[in-house]
Short mmCIF file of N, CA and C in Angstrom, two decimals:
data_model
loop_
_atom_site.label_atom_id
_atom_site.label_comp_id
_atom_site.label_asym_id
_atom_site.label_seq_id
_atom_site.Cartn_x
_atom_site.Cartn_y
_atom_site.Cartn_z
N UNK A 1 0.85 -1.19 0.00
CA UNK A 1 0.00 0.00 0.00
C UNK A 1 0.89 1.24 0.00
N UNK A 2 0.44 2.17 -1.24
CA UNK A 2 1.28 3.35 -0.97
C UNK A 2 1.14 4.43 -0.28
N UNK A 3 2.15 5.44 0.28
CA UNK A 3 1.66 6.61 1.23
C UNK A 3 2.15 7.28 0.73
N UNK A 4 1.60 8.52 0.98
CA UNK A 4 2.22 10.30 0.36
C UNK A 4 2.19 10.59 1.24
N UNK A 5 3.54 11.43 1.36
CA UNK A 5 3.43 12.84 2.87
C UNK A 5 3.97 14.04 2.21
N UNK A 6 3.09 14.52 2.30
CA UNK A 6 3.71 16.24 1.88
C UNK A 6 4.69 16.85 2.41
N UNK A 7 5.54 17.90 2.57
CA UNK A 7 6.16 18.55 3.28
C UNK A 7 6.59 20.19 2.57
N UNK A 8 7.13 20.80 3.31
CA UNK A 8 7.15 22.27 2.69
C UNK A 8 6.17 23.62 3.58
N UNK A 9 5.21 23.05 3.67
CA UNK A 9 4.28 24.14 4.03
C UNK A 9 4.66 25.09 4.89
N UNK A 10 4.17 26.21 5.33
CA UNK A 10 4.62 27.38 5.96
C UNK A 10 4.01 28.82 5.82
N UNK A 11 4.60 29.62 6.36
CA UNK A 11 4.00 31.09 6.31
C UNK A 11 5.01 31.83 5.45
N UNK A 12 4.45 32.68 4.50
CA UNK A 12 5.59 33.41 3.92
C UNK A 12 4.95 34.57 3.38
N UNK A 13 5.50 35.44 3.10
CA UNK A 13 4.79 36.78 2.51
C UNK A 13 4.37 36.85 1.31
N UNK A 14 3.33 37.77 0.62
CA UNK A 14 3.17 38.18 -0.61
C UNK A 14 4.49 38.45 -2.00
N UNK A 15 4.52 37.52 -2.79
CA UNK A 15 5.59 37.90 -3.65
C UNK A 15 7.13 36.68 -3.33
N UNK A 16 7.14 36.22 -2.08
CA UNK A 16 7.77 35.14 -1.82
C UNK A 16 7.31 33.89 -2.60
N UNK A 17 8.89 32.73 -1.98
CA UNK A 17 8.29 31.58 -3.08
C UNK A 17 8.10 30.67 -2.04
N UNK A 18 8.20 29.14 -2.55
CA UNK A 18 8.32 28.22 -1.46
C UNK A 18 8.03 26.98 -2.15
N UNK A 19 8.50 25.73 -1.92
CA UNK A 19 8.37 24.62 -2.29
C UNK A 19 7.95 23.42 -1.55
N UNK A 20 6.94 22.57 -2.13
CA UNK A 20 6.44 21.57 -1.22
C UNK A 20 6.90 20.28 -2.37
N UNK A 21 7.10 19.46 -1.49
CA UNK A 21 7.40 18.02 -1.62
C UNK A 21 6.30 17.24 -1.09
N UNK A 22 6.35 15.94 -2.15
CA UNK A 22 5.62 14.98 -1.70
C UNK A 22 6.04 13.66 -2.50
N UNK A 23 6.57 13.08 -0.91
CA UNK A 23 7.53 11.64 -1.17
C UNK A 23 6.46 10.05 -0.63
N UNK A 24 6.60 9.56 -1.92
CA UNK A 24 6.13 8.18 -1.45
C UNK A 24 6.84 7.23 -0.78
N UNK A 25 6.24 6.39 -0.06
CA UNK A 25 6.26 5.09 0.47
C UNK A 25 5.75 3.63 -0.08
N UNK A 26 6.38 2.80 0.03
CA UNK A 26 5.91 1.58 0.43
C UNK A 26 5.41 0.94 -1.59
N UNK A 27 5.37 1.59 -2.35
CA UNK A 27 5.26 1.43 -3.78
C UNK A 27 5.90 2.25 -4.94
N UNK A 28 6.08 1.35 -6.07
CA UNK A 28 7.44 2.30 -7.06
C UNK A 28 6.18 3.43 -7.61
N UNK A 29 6.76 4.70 -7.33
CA UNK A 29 6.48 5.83 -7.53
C UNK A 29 6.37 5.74 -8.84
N UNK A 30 7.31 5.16 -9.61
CA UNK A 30 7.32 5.61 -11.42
C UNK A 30 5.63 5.74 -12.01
N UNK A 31 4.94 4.60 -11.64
CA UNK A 31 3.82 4.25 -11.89
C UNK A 31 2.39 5.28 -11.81
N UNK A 32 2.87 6.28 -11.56
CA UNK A 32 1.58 6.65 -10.63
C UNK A 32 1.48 8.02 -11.46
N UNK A 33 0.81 8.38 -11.92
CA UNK A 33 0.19 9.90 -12.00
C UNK A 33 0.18 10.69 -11.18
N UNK A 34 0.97 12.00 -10.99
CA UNK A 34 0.64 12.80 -9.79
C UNK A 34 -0.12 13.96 -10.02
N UNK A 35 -0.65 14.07 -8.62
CA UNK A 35 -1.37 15.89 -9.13
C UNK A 35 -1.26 16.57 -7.70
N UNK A 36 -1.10 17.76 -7.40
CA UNK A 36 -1.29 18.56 -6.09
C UNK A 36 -3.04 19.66 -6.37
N UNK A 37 -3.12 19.06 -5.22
CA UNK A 37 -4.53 19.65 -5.10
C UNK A 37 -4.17 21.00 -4.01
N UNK A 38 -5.43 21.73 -3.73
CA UNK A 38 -5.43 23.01 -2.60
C UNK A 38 -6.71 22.76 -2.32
N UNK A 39 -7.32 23.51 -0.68
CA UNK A 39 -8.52 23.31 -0.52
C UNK A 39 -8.00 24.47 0.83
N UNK A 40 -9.05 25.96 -0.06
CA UNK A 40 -8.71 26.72 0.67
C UNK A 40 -10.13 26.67 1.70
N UNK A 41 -9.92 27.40 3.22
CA UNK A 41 -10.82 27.57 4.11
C UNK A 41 -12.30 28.20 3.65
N UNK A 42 -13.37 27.52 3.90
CA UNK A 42 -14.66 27.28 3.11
C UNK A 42 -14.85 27.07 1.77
N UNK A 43 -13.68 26.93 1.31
CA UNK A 43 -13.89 26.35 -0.45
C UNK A 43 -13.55 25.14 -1.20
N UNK A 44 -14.08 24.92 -1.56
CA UNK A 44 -13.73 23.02 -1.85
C UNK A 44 -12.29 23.00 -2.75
N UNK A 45 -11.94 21.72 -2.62
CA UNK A 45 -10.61 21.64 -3.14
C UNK A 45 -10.72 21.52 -4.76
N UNK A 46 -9.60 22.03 -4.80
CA UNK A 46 -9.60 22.31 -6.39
C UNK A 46 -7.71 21.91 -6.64
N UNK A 47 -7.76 21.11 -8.05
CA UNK A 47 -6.70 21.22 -8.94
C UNK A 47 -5.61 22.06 -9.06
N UNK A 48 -4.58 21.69 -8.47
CA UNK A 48 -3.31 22.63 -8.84
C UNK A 48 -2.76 22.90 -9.96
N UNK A 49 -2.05 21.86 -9.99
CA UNK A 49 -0.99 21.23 -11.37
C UNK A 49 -1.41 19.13 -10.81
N UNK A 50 -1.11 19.02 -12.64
CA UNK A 50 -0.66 17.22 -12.70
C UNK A 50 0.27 17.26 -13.62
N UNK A 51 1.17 15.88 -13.57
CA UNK A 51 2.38 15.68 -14.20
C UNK A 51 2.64 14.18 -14.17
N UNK A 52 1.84 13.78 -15.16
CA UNK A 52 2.04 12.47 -15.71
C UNK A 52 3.18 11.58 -15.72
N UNK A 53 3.10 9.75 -15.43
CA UNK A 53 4.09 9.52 -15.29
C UNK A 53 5.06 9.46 -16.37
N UNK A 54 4.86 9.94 -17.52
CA UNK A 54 5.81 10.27 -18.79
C UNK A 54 6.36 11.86 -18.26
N UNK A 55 5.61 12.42 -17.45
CA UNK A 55 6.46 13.70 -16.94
C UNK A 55 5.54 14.76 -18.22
N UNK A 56 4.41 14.63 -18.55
CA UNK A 56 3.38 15.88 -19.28
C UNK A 56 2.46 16.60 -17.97
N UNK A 57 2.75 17.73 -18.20
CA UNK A 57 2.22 19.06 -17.25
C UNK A 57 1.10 19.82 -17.31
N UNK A 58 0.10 19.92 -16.40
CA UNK A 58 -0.91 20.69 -16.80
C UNK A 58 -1.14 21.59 -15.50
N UNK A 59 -1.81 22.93 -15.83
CA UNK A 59 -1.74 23.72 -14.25
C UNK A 59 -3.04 24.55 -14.78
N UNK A 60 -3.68 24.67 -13.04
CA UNK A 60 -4.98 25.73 -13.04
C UNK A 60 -4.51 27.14 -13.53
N UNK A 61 -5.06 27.66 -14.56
CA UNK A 61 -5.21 29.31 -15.08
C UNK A 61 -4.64 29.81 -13.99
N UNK A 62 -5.28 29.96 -12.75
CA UNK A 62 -4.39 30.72 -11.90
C UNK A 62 -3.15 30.89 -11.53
N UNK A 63 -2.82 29.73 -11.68
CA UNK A 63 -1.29 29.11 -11.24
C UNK A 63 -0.07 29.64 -12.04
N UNK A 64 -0.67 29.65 -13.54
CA UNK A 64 0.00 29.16 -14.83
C UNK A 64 1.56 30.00 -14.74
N UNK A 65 2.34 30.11 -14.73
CA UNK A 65 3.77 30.92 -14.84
C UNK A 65 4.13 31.12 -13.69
N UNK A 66 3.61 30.96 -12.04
CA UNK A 66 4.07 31.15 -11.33
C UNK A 66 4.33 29.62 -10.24
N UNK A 67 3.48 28.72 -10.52
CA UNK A 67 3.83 27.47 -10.14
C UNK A 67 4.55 26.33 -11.17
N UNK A 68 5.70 25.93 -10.57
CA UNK A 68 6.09 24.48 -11.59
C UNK A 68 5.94 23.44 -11.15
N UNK A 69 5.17 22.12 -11.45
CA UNK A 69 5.52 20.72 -11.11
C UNK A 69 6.26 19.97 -11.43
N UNK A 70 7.00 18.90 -11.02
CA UNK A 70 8.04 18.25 -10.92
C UNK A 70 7.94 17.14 -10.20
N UNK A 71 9.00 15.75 -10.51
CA UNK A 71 8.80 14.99 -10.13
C UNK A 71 10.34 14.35 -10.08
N UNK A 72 10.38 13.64 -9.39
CA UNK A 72 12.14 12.61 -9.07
C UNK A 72 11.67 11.42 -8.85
N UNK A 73 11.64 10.71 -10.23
CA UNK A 73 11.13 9.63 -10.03
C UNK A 73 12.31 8.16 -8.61
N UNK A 74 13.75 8.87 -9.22
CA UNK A 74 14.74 8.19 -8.15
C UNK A 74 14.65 8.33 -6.51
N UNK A 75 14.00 9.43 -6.54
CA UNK A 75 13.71 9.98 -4.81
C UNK A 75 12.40 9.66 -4.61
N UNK A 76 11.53 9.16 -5.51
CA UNK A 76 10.24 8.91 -5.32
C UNK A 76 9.54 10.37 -4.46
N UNK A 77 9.40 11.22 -5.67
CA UNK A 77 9.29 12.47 -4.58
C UNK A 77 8.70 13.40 -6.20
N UNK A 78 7.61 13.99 -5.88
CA UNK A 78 6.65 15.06 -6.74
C UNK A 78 7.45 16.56 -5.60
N UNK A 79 7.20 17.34 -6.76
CA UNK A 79 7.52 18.65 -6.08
C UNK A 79 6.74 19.95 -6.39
N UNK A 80 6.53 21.02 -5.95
CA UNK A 80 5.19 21.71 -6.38
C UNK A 80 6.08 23.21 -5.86
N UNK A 81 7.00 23.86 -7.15
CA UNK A 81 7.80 25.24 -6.68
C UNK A 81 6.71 26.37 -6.85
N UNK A 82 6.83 26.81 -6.22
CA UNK A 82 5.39 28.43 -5.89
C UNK A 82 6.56 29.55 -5.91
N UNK A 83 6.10 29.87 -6.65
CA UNK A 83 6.77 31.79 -6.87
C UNK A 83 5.52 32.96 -6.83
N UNK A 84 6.23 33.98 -7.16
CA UNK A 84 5.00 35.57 -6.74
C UNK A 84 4.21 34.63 -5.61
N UNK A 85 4.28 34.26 -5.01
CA UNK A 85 3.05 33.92 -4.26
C UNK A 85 2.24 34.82 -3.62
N UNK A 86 0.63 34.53 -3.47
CA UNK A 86 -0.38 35.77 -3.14
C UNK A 86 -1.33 35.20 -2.20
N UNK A 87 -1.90 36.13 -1.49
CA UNK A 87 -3.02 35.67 -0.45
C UNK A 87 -3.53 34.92 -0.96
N UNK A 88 -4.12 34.80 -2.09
CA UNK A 88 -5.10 33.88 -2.48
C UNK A 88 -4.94 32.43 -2.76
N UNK A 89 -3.58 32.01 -2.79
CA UNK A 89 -3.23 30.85 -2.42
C UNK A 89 -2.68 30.04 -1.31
N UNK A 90 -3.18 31.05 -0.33
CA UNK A 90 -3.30 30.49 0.61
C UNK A 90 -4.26 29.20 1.05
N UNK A 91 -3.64 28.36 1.65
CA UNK A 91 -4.97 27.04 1.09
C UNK A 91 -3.73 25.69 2.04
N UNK A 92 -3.93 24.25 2.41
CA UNK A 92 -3.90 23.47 2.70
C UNK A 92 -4.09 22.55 1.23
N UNK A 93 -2.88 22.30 0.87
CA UNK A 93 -2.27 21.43 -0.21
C UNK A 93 -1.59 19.99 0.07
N UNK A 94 -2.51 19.57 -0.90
CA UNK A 94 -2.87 17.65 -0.76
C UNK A 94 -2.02 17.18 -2.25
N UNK A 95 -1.25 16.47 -1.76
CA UNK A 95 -0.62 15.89 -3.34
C UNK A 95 -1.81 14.47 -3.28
N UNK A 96 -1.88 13.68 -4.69
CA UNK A 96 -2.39 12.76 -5.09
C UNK A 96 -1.87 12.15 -5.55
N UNK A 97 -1.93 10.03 -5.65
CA UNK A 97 -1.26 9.83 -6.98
C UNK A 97 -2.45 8.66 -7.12
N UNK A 98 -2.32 8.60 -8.61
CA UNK A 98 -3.43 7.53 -9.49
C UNK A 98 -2.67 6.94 -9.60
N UNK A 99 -3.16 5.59 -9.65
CA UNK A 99 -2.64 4.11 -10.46
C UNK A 99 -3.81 3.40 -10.77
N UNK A 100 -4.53 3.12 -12.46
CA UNK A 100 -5.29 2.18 -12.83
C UNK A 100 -6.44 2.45 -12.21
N UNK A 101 -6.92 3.68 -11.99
CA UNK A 101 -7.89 4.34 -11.25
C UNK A 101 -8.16 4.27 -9.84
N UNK A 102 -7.16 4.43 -9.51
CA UNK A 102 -6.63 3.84 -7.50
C UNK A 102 -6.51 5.55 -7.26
N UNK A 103 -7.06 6.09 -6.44
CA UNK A 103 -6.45 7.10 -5.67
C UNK A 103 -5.89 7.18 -4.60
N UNK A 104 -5.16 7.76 -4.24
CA UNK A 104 -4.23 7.77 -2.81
C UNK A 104 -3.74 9.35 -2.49
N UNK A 105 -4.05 9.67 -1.33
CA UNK A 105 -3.91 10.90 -0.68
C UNK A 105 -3.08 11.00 0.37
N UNK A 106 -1.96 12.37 -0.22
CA UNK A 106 -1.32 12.95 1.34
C UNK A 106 -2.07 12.87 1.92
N UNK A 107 -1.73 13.40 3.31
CA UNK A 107 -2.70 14.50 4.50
C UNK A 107 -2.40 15.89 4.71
N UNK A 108 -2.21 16.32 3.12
CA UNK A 108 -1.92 17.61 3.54
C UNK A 108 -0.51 18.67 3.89
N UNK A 109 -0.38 19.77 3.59
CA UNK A 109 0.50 20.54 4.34
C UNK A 109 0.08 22.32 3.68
N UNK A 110 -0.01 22.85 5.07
CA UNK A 110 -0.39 23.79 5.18
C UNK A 110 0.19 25.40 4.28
N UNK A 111 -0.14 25.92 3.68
CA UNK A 111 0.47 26.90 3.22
C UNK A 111 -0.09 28.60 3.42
N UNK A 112 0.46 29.45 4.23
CA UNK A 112 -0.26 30.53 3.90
C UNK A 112 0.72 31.98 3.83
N UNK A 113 0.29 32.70 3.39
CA UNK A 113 0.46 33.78 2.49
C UNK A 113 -0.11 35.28 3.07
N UNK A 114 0.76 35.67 3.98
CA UNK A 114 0.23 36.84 4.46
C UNK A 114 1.50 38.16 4.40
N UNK A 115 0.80 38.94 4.70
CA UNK A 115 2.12 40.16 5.39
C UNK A 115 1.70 40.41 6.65
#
């Protein structure tokens, strides 16, 4: 059975960057489709970026030029770099990974965005 744990999260200001990781366990990572989700306070979670296990990229309009996804398939580890960052992404970010229509969920790591 595989596990995701996020890591990265934190407080940082408007216009700062920051990077979250999310390293598997217990199954070969190569396999899996990843995606990082957000689920800001009273709003349902929504789509970050995904990055296929051929390594093809897709990201929410909002995101687009200021977030990159990434993946190490040797470290078994997805990565999610945030630049300009803004209040509004402030939010509690969940990586995912698919296999053969299997979902599997971090628990999360916190991110927020203030001055």
């Amino acid at each position: 059975q595989v596990q995701f744990v996020e890591s990265g999260g934190g407080l940082v200001q408007p216009g700062e960057s920051l990077r979250l990781s999310c390293t598997a366990s217990g199954s070969i990572f190569s396999i899996f489709d990843m995606s990082w989700y957000r689920q800001a306070p009273g709003k349902q979670r929504e789509l970050v970026a995904t990055i296929s296990r051929f390594g093809a990229t897709n990201y929410a309009d909002s995101v687009k030029g200021r977030f990159t996804i990434s993946r190490d398939n040797a470290k078994k580890t997805m990565y999610l770099q945030m630049s300009s960052l803004k209040p509004e992404d402030t939010a509690v970010y969940y990586c995912k990974g698919t296999d053969i229509g299997n979902n599997y969920w971090g628990q999360g790591t916190e991110v927020t965005v203030s001055s």
